Coordinates of C-alpha atoms in Angstrom, one line a residue:
X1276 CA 0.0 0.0 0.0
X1277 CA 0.9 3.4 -0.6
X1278 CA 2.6 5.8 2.1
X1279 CA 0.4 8.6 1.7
X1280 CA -2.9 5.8 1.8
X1281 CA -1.8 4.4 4.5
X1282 CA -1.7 8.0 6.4
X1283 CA -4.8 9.3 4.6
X1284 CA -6.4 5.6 6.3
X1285 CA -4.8 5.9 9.4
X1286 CA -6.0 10.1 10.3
X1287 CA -9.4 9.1 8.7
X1288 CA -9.9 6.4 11.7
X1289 CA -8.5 9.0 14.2
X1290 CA -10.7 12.2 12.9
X1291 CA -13.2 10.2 15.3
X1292 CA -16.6 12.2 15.8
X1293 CA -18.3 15.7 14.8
X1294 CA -16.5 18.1 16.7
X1295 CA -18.6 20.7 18.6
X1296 CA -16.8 24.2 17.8
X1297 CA -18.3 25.7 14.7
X1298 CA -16.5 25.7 11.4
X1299 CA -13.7 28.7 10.8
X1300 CA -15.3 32.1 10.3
X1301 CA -14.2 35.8 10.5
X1302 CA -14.9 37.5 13.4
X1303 CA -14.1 41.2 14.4
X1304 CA -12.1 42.1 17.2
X1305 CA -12.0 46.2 17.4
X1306 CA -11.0 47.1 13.6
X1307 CA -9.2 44.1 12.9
X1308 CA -11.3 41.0 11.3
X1309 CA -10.2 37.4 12.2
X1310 CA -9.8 34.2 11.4
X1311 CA -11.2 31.4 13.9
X1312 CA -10.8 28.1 13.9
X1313 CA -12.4 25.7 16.4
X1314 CA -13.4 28.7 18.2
X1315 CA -10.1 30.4 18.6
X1316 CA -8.9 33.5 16.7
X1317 CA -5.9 31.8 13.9
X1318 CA -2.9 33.8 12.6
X1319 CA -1.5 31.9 9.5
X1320 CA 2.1 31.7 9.4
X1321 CA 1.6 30.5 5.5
X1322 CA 3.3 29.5 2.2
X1323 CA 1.8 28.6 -1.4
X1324 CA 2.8 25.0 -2.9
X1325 CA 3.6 25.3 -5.8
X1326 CA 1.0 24.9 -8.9
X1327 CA 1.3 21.4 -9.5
X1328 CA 2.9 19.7 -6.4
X1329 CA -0.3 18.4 -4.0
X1330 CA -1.4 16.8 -7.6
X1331 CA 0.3 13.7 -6.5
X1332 CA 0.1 12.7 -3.0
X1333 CA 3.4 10.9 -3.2
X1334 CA 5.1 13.7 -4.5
X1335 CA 3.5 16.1 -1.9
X1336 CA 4.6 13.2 0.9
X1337 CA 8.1 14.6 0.0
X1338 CA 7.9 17.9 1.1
X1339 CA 6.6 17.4 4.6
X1340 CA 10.4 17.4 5.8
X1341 CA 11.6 20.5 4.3
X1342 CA 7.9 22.0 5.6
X1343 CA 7.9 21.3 9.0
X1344 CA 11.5 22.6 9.3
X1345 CA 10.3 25.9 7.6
X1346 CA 7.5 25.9 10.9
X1347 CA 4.1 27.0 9.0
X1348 CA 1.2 26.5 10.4
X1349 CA -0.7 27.2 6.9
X1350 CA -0.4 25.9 3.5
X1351 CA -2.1 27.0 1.1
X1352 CA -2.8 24.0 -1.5
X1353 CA -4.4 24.4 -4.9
X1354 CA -7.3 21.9 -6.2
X1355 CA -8.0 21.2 -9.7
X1356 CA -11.2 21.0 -11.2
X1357 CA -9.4 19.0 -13.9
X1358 CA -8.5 16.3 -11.4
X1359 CA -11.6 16.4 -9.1
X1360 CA -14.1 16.3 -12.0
X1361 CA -12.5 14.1 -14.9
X1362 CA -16.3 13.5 -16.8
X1363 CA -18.7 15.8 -16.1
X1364 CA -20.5 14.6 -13.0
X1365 CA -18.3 12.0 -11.5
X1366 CA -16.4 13.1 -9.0
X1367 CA -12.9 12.0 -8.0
X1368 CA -11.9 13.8 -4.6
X1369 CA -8.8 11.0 -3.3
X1370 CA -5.9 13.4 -4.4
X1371 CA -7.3 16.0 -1.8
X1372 CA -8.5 13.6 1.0
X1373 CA -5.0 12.4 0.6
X1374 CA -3.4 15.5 1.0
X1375 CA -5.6 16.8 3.7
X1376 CA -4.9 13.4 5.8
X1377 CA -0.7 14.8 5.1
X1378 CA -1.8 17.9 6.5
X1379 CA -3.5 16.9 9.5
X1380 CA -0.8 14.1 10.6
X1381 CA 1.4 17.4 10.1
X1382 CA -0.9 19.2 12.3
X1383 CA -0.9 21.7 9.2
X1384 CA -4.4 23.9 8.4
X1385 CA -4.9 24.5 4.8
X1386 CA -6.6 27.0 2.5
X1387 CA -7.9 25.5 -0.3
X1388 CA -7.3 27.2 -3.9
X1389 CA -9.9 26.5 -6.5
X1390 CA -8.6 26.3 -9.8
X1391 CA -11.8 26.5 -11.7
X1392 CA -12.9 28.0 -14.9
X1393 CA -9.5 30.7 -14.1
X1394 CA -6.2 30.5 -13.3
X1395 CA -3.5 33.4 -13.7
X1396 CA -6.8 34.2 -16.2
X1397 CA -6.3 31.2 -18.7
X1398 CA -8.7 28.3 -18.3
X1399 CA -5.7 25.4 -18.5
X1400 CA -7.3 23.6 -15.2
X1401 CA -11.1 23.3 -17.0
X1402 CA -11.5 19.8 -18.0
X1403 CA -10.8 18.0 -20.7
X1404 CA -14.7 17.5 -21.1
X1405 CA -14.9 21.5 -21.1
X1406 CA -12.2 22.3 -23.0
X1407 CA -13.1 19.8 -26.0
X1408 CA -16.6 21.3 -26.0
X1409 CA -16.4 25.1 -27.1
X1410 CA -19.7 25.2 -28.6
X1411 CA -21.4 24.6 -24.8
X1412 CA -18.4 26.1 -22.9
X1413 CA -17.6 29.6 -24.9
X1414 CA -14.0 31.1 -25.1
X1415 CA -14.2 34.6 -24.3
X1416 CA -12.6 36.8 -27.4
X1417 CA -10.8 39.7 -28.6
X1418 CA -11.3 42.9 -30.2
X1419 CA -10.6 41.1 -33.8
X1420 CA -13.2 37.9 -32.9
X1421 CA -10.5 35.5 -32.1
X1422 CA -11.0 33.0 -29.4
X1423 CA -8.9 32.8 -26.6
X1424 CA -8.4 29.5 -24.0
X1425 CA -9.6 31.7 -21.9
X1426 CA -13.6 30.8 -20.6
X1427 CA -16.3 33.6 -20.7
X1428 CA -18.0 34.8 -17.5
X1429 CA -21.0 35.3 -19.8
X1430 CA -21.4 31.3 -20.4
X1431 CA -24.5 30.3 -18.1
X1432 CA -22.9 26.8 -19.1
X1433 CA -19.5 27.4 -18.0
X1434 CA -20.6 28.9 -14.6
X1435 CA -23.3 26.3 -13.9
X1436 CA -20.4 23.5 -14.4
X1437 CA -17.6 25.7 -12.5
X1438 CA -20.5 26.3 -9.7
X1439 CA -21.5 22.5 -9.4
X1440 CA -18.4 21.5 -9.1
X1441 CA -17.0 23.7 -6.4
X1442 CA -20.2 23.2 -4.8
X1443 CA -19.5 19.2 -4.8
X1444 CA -16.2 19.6 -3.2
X1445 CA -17.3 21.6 -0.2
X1446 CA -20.2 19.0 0.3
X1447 CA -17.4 16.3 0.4
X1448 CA -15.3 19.0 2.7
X1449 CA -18.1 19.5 5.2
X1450 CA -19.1 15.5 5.1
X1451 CA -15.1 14.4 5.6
X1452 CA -13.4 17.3 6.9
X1453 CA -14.1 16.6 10.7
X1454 CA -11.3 18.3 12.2
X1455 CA -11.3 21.6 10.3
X1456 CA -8.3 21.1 8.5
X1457 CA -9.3 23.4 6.3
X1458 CA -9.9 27.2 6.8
X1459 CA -10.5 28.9 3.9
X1460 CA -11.2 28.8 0.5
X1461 CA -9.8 30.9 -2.3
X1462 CA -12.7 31.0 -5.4
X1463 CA -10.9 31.0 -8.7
X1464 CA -7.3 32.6 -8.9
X1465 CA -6.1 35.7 -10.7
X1466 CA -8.7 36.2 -12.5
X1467 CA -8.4 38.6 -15.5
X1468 CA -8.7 39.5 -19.1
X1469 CA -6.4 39.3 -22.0
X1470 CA -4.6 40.6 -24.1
X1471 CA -7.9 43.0 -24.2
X1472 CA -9.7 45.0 -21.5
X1473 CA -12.9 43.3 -22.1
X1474 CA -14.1 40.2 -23.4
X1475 CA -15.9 40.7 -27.3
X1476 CA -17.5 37.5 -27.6
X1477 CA -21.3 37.2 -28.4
X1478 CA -22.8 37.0 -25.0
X1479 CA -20.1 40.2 -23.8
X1480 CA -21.3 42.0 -26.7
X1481 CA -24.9 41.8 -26.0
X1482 CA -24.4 43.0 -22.2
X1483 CA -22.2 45.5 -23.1
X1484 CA -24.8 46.7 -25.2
X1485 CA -27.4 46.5 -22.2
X1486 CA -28.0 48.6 -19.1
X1487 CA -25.4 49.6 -16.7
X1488 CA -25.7 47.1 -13.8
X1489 CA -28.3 49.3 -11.4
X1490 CA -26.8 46.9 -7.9
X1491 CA -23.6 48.8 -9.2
X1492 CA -25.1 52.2 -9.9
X1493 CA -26.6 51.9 -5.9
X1494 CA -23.7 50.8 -4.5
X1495 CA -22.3 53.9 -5.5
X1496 CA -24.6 56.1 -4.4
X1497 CA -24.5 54.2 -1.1
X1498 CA -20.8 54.8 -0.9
X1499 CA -20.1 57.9 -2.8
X1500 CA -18.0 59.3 -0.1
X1501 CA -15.8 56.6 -0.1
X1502 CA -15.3 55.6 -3.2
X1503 CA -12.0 55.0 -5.1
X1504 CA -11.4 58.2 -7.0
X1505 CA -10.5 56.6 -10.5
X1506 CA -14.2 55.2 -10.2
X1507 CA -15.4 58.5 -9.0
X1508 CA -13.4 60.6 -11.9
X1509 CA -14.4 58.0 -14.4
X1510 CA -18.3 58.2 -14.3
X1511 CA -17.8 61.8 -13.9
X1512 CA -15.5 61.8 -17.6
X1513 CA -17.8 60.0 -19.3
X1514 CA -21.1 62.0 -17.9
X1515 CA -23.1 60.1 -14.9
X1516 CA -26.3 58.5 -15.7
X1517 CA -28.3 56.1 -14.1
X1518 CA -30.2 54.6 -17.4
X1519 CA -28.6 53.7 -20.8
X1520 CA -25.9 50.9 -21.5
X1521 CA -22.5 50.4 -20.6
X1522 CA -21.6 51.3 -24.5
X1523 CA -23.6 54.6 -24.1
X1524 CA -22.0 55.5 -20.9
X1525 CA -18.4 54.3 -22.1
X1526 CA -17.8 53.9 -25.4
X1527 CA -14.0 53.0 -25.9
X1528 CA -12.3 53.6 -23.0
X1529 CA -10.4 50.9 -22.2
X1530 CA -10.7 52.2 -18.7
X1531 CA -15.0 51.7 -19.0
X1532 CA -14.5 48.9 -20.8
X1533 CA -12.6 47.2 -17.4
X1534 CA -15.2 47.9 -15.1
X1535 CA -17.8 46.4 -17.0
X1536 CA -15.4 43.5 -17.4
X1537 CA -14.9 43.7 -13.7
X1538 CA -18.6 43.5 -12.8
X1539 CA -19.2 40.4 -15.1
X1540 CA -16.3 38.9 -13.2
X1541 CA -17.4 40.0 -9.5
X1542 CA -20.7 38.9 -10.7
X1543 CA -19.6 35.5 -11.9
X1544 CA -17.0 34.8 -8.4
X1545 CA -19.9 35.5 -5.9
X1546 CA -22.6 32.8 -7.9
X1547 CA -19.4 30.6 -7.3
X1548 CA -18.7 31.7 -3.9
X1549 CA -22.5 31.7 -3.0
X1550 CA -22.7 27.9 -4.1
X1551 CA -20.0 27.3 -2.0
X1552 CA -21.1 28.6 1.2
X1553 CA -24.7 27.1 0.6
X1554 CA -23.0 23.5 0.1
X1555 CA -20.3 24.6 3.6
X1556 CA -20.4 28.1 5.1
X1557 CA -16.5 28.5 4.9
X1558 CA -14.6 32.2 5.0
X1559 CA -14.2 32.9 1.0
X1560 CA -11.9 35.3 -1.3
X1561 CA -10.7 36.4 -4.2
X1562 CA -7.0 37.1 -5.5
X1563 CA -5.2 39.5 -8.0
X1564 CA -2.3 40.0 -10.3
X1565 CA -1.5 43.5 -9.6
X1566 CA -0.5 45.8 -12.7
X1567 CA 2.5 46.7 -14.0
X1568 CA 2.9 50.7 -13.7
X1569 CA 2.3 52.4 -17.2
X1570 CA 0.4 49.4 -18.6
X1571 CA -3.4 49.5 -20.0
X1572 CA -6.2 46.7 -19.2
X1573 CA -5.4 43.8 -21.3
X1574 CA -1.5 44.5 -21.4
X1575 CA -2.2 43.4 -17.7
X1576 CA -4.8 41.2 -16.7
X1577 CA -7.8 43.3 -17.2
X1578 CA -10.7 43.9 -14.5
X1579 CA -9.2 41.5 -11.4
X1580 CA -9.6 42.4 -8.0
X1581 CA -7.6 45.2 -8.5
X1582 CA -7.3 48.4 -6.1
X1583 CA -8.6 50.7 -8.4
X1584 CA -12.1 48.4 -8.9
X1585 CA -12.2 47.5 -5.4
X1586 CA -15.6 48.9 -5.3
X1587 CA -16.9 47.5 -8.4
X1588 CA -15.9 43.7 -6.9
X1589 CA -17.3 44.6 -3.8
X1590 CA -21.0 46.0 -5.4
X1591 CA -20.6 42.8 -7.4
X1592 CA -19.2 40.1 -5.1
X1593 CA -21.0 40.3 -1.7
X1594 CA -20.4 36.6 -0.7
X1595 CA -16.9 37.1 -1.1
X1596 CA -15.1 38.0 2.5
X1597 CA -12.0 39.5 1.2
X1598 CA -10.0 40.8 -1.7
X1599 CA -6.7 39.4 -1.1
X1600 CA -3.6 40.4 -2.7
X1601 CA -0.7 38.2 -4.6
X1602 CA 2.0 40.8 -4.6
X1603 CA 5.5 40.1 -6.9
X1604 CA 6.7 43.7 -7.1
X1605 CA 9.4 45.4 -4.9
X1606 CA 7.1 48.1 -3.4
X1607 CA 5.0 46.5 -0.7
X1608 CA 4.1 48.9 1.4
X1609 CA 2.4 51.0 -1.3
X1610 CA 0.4 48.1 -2.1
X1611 CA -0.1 46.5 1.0
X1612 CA -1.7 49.3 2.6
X1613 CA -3.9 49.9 -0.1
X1614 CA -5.6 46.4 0.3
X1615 CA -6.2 46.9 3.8
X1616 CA -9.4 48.9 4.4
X1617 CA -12.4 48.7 6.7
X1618 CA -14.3 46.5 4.2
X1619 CA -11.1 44.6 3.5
X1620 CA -8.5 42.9 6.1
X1621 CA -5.0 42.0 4.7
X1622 CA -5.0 38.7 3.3
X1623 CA -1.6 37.7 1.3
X1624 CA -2.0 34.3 -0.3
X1625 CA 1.3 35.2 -2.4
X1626 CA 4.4 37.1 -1.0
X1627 CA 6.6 36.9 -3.7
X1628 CA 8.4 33.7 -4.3
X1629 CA 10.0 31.7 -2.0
X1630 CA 13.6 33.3 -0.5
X1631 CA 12.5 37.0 -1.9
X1632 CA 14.8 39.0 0.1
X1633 CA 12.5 41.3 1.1
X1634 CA 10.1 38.8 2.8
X1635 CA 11.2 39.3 6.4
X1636 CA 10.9 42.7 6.5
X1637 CA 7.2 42.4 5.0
X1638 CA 6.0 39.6 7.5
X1639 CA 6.9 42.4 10.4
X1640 CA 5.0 45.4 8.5
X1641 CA 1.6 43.0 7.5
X1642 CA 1.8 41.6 10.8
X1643 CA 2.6 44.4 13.0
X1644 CA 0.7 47.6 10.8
X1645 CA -2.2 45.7 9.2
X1646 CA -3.4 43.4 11.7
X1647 CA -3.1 40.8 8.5
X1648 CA -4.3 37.5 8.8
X1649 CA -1.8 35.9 6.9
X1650 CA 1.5 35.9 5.0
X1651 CA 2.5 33.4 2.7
X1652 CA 5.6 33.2 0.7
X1653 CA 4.9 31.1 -3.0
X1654 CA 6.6 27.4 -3.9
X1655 CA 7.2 27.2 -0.3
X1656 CA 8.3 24.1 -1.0
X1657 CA 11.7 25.7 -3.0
X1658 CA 12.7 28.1 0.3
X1659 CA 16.5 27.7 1.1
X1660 CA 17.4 26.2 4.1
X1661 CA 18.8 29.0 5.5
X1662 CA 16.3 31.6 4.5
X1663 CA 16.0 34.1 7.3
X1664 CA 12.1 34.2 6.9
X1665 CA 12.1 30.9 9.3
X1666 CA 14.0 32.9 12.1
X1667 CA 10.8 35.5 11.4
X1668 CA 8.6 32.6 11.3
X1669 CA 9.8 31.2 14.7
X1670 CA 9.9 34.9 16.4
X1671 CA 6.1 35.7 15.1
X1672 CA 5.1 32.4 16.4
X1673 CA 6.0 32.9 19.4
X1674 CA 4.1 36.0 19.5
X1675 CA 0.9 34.6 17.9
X1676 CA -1.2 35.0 21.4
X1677 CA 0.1 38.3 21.9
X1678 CA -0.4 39.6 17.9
X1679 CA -3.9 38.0 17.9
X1680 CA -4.9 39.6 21.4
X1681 CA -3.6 42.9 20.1
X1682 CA -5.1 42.9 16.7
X1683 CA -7.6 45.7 15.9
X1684 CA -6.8 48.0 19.6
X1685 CA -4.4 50.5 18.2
X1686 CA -1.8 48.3 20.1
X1687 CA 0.8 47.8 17.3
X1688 CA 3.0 48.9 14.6
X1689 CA 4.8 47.5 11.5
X1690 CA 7.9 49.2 10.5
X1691 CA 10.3 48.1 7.5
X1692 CA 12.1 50.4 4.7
X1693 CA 9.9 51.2 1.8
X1694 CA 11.1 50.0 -1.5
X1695 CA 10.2 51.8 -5.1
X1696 CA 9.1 50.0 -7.8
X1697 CA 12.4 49.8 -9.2
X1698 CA 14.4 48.6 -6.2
X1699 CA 15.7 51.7 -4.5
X1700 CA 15.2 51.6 -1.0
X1701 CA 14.2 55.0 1.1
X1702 CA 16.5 54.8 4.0
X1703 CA 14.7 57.5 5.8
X1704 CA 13.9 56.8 9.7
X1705 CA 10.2 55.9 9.6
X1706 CA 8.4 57.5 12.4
X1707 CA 5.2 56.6 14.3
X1708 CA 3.6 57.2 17.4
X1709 CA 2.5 54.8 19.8
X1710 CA 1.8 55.1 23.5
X1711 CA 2.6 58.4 23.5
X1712 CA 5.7 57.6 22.7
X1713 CA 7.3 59.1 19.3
X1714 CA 9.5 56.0 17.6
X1715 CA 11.9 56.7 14.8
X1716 CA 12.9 53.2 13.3
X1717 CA 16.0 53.2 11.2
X1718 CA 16.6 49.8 9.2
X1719 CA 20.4 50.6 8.1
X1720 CA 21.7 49.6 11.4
X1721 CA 24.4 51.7 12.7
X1722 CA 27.7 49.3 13.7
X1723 CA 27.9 47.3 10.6
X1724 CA 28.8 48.6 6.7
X1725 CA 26.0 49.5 4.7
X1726 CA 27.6 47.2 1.9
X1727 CA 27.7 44.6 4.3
X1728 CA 23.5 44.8 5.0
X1729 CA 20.7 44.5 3.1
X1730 CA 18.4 47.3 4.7
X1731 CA 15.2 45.6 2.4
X1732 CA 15.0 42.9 4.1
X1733 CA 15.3 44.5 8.1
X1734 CA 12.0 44.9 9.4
X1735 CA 10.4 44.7 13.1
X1736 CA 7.0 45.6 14.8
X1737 CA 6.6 46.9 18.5
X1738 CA 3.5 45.9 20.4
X1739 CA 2.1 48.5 23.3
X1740 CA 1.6 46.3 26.7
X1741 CA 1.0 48.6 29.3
X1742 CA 2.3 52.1 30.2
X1743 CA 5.9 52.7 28.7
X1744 CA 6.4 49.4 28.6
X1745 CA 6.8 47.5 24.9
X1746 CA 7.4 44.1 23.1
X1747 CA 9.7 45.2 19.9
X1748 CA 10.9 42.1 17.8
X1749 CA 12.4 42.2 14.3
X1750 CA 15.6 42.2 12.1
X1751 CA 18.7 45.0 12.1
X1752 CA 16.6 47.6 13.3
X1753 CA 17.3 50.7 15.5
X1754 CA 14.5 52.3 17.3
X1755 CA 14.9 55.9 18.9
X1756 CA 12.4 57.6 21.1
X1757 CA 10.6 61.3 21.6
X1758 CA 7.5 62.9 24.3
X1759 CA 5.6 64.1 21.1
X1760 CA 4.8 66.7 23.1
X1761 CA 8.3 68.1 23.3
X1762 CA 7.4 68.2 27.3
X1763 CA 9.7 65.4 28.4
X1764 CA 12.8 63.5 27.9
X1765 CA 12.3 59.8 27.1
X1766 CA 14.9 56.8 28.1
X1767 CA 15.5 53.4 28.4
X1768 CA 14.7 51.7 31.7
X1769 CA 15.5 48.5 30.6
X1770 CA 16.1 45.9 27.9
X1771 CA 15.9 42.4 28.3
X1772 CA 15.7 39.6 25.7
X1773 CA 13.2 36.8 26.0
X1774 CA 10.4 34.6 24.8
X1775 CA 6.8 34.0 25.5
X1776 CA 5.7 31.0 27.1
X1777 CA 2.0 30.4 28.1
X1778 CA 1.4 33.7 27.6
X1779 CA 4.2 34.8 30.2
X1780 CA 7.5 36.6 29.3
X1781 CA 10.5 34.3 30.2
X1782 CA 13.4 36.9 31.1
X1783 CA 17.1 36.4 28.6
X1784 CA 19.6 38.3 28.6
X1785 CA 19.3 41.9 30.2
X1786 CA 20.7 44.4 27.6
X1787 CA 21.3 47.6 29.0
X1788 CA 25.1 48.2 27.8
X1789 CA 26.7 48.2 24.4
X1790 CA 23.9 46.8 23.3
X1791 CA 21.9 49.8 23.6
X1792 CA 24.5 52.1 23.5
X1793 CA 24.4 52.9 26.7
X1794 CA 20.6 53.6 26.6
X1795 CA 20.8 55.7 23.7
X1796 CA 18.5 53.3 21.4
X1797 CA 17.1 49.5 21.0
X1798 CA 18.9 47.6 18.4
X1799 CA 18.8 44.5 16.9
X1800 CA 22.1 43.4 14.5
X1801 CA 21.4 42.7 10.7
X1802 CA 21.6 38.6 11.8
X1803 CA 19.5 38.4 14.1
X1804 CA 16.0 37.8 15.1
X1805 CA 15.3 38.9 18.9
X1806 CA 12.2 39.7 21.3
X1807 CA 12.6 42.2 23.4
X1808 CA 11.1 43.6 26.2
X1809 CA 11.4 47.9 26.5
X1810 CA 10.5 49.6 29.1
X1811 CA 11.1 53.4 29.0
X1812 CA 11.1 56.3 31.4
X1813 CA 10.3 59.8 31.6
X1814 CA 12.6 62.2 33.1
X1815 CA 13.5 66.2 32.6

């Protein structure tokens, strides 16, 4: 018998009965939404498999090793339709009980990617039975009438087939899933339009020339003060109206042409995501390739969750819980932030691939400044051995109870370097306030060459536990401290270096020499990873 069968056999037998605590769900906590699982609030210390390696349970019985060394309590795992559904209507689902038995003997939670009708906007995961049948299943097309292998949202046959078929795999997740091994699922992935804005097939073409959606037009009046101003401008260019079509109100733009593109899409993920919940009421999103700067819809994949039609998705897609963001370009802050609104937590199912140097420093700043839910580094499978991310890993945690019990109170901040578009780094103190304290964070740290760091990559976060007293963790960082009120001066009491266990600070090292330079500021060297408790003092 087969290793993986035997495991998938054995955790079956343990999984035992129903459990009592109610399947994961978001819940808010001040301003921060989270993730709970078996009645606890969840922080996913994540990473993305690759595309094709939980395809073959065997294969993915390899990885466990290198995995469980890494010290993620989240994978995110794709599922094909392809391999669940290999004739329309029979259902196959032993590659994914397989590798959810791997994940619970790993004691491993999973989110679940559905590779449906989309992925990276091409339909390669359909099946065979879809793609060989064009005259049910339509290809959307471009501008000249040429199909592309891409599936149109404006197929009531292609979304009844996607819909049935995710539907089916969270009635088998609800039926065999006992333990909650999986948290979350992710409804289609990256889903876009090329190398157009908008698809021009027959079915587009007939509901771009019909009325403007009117769910969209309310939404807008609902939230006209908080709309995304590229929506807001856009209307306004083209002359506001609440009756005519999408043609009449748009013509060419490329720019009208997306959203309409976008609604179609929103429209087409929430009957998906709606299915789903019906069939098991799990937390559900959607995720985006972001665009290029300088590029039009269709040189990028046109009309995805993108920031800029964040409200069209949102109008659209109301069974879909969050907008989460895949992100593969240097700046991440400017992004980042952008994706984390009062309608939106951060939710990263893609940080860049595996060993991106940059990745430390991002964990701190989604972790510590957006009260995210997750990060998630791609092919975490292919991460070096040595990558410092599993010293960030290991530090955040060991702060998971505090993080989760501080999410959404105003108690933390996220501090790294920002980073252009084309690699330059701003080495500029960033500055915050917290506990009416003023911080100044510098990430080139002082005592070692500059060519001799990489200031991308240093990062921390500082969490407020009680008056003038701190928990500041992170990578070659140097923290400095004001009154913002210019009334008093503001040292160190004392540094001491530690961990957390059950829930108490464990005392280290106390660090009130060199390593603070003689209580002039915290540091942490470029090499390492530290806690650290700070406790400051007012004097004048």
């Amino acid at each position: 018998m087969r290793p993986w069968l035997i495991i998938s056999l054995a955790v079956a037998v343990m999984a035992g009965p129903v459990l009592a605590s109610e399947p994961p769900h978001l819940a808010m906590q001040g301003s921060a939404t989270q993730l709970v699982v078996d009645d606890h609030p969840f922080l996913m210390l994540g990473g993305e498999l690759g595309n094709s390696t939980a395809s073959d349970p065997a294969y993915m019985d390899r990885q466990w090793s290198k995995l469980d060394a890494i010290g993620l309590n989240t994978l995110f795992m794709p599922v094909e339709w392809d391999q669940i559904e290999p004739e329309k209507g029979r259902f196959d689902f032993s590659v994914i009980d397989a590798d959810i038995a791997q994940a619970r003997a790993h004691k491993t939670h999973l989110v679940l990617l559905w590779f449906g009708a989309w992925k990276n906007s091409m339909s390669t995961y359909a099946p065979a039975w879809v793609k060989h049948d064009w005259k049910t299943y339509s290809r959307a097309r471009d501008e000249k009438d040429v199909a592309q292998d891409i599936l149109s949202p404006f197929d009531p046959d292609t979304l009844k087939a996607d819909r049935d078929a995710f539907a089916a795999l969270m009635t088998h997740l609800k039926a065999t899933d006992l333990g909650h091994t999986v948290m979350m699922m992710q409804v289609e992935n990256e889903i876009g339009m090329l190398p157009c804005a908008r698809d021009h097939s027959a079915a587009a073409n007939a509901a771009w020339n019909g009325p403007v959606a009117p769910e969209l037009i309310a939404y807008m009046k609902t939230h006209e003060a908080s709309l995304r101003p590229e929506l807001t401008q856009l209307w306004t260019t083209h002359g506001y109206r609440e009756t005519g079509s999408w043609s009449d109100v748009f013509g060419s733009d490329p720019a009208g042409q997306e959203v309409f593109q976008a609604w179609y899409f929103a429209r087409y993920a929430d009957a998906i995501a709606r299915a789903g919940k019906a069939a098991y009421d799990l937390p559900m999103y959607v995720n985006v390739a972001l665009n290029r700067p300088g590029k039009a819809p269709g040189d990028y994949p046109s009309a995805g969750p993108l920031p800029h039609l964040f409200d069209v998705w949102k109008a659209g897609g109301p069974a879909i819980d969050i907008i989460g963001i895949d992100h593969y370009f240097p700046d991440f802050i400017k992004w980042a932030d952008q994706f984390k609104r009062s309608d939106n937590p951060f939710l990263t199912p893609e940080s860049n691939q595996a060993g991106f140097i940059q990745a430390p420093g991002n964990a701190w700043y989604a972790f510590g400044q957006l009260d995210a839910m997750s990060f998630s580094p791609f092919s975490i499978e292919n991460l070096p051995n040595d990558d410092p991310i599993i010293a960030t890993y290991a530090a955040l945690r060991n702060l998971t109870p505090l993080i989760l019990q501080s999410q959404g109170k105003d108690l933390m901040r996220g501090f790294r370097a920002p980073v252009a578009y084309d690699g330059t780094v701003d080495e500029t103190p960033q500055v915050f306030e917290l506990g009416g304290v003023r911080f100044s964070a510098n990430m080139v740290y002082p005592w070692v060459a500059k060519d001799k760091q990489i200031a991308a990559q240093h990062g921390g976060m500082i969490i407020q536990t009680g008056k003038n007293e701190f928990i500041v963790a992170g990578t070659g960082i140097t923290l400095r401290f004001s009154d913002p009120n210019g009334k008093d001066q503001i040292g160190i009491e004392q540094v001491v270096e530690g961990r957390f266990e059950i829930r108490k600070f464990v005392e280290g090292r106390w660090l009130n020499g060199d390593e603070i330079h003689q209580g002039r500021q915290l540091q942490i060297p470029p090499d390492q990873t530290w806690i650290l408790r700070l406790r400051l003092y007012r004097y004048r």
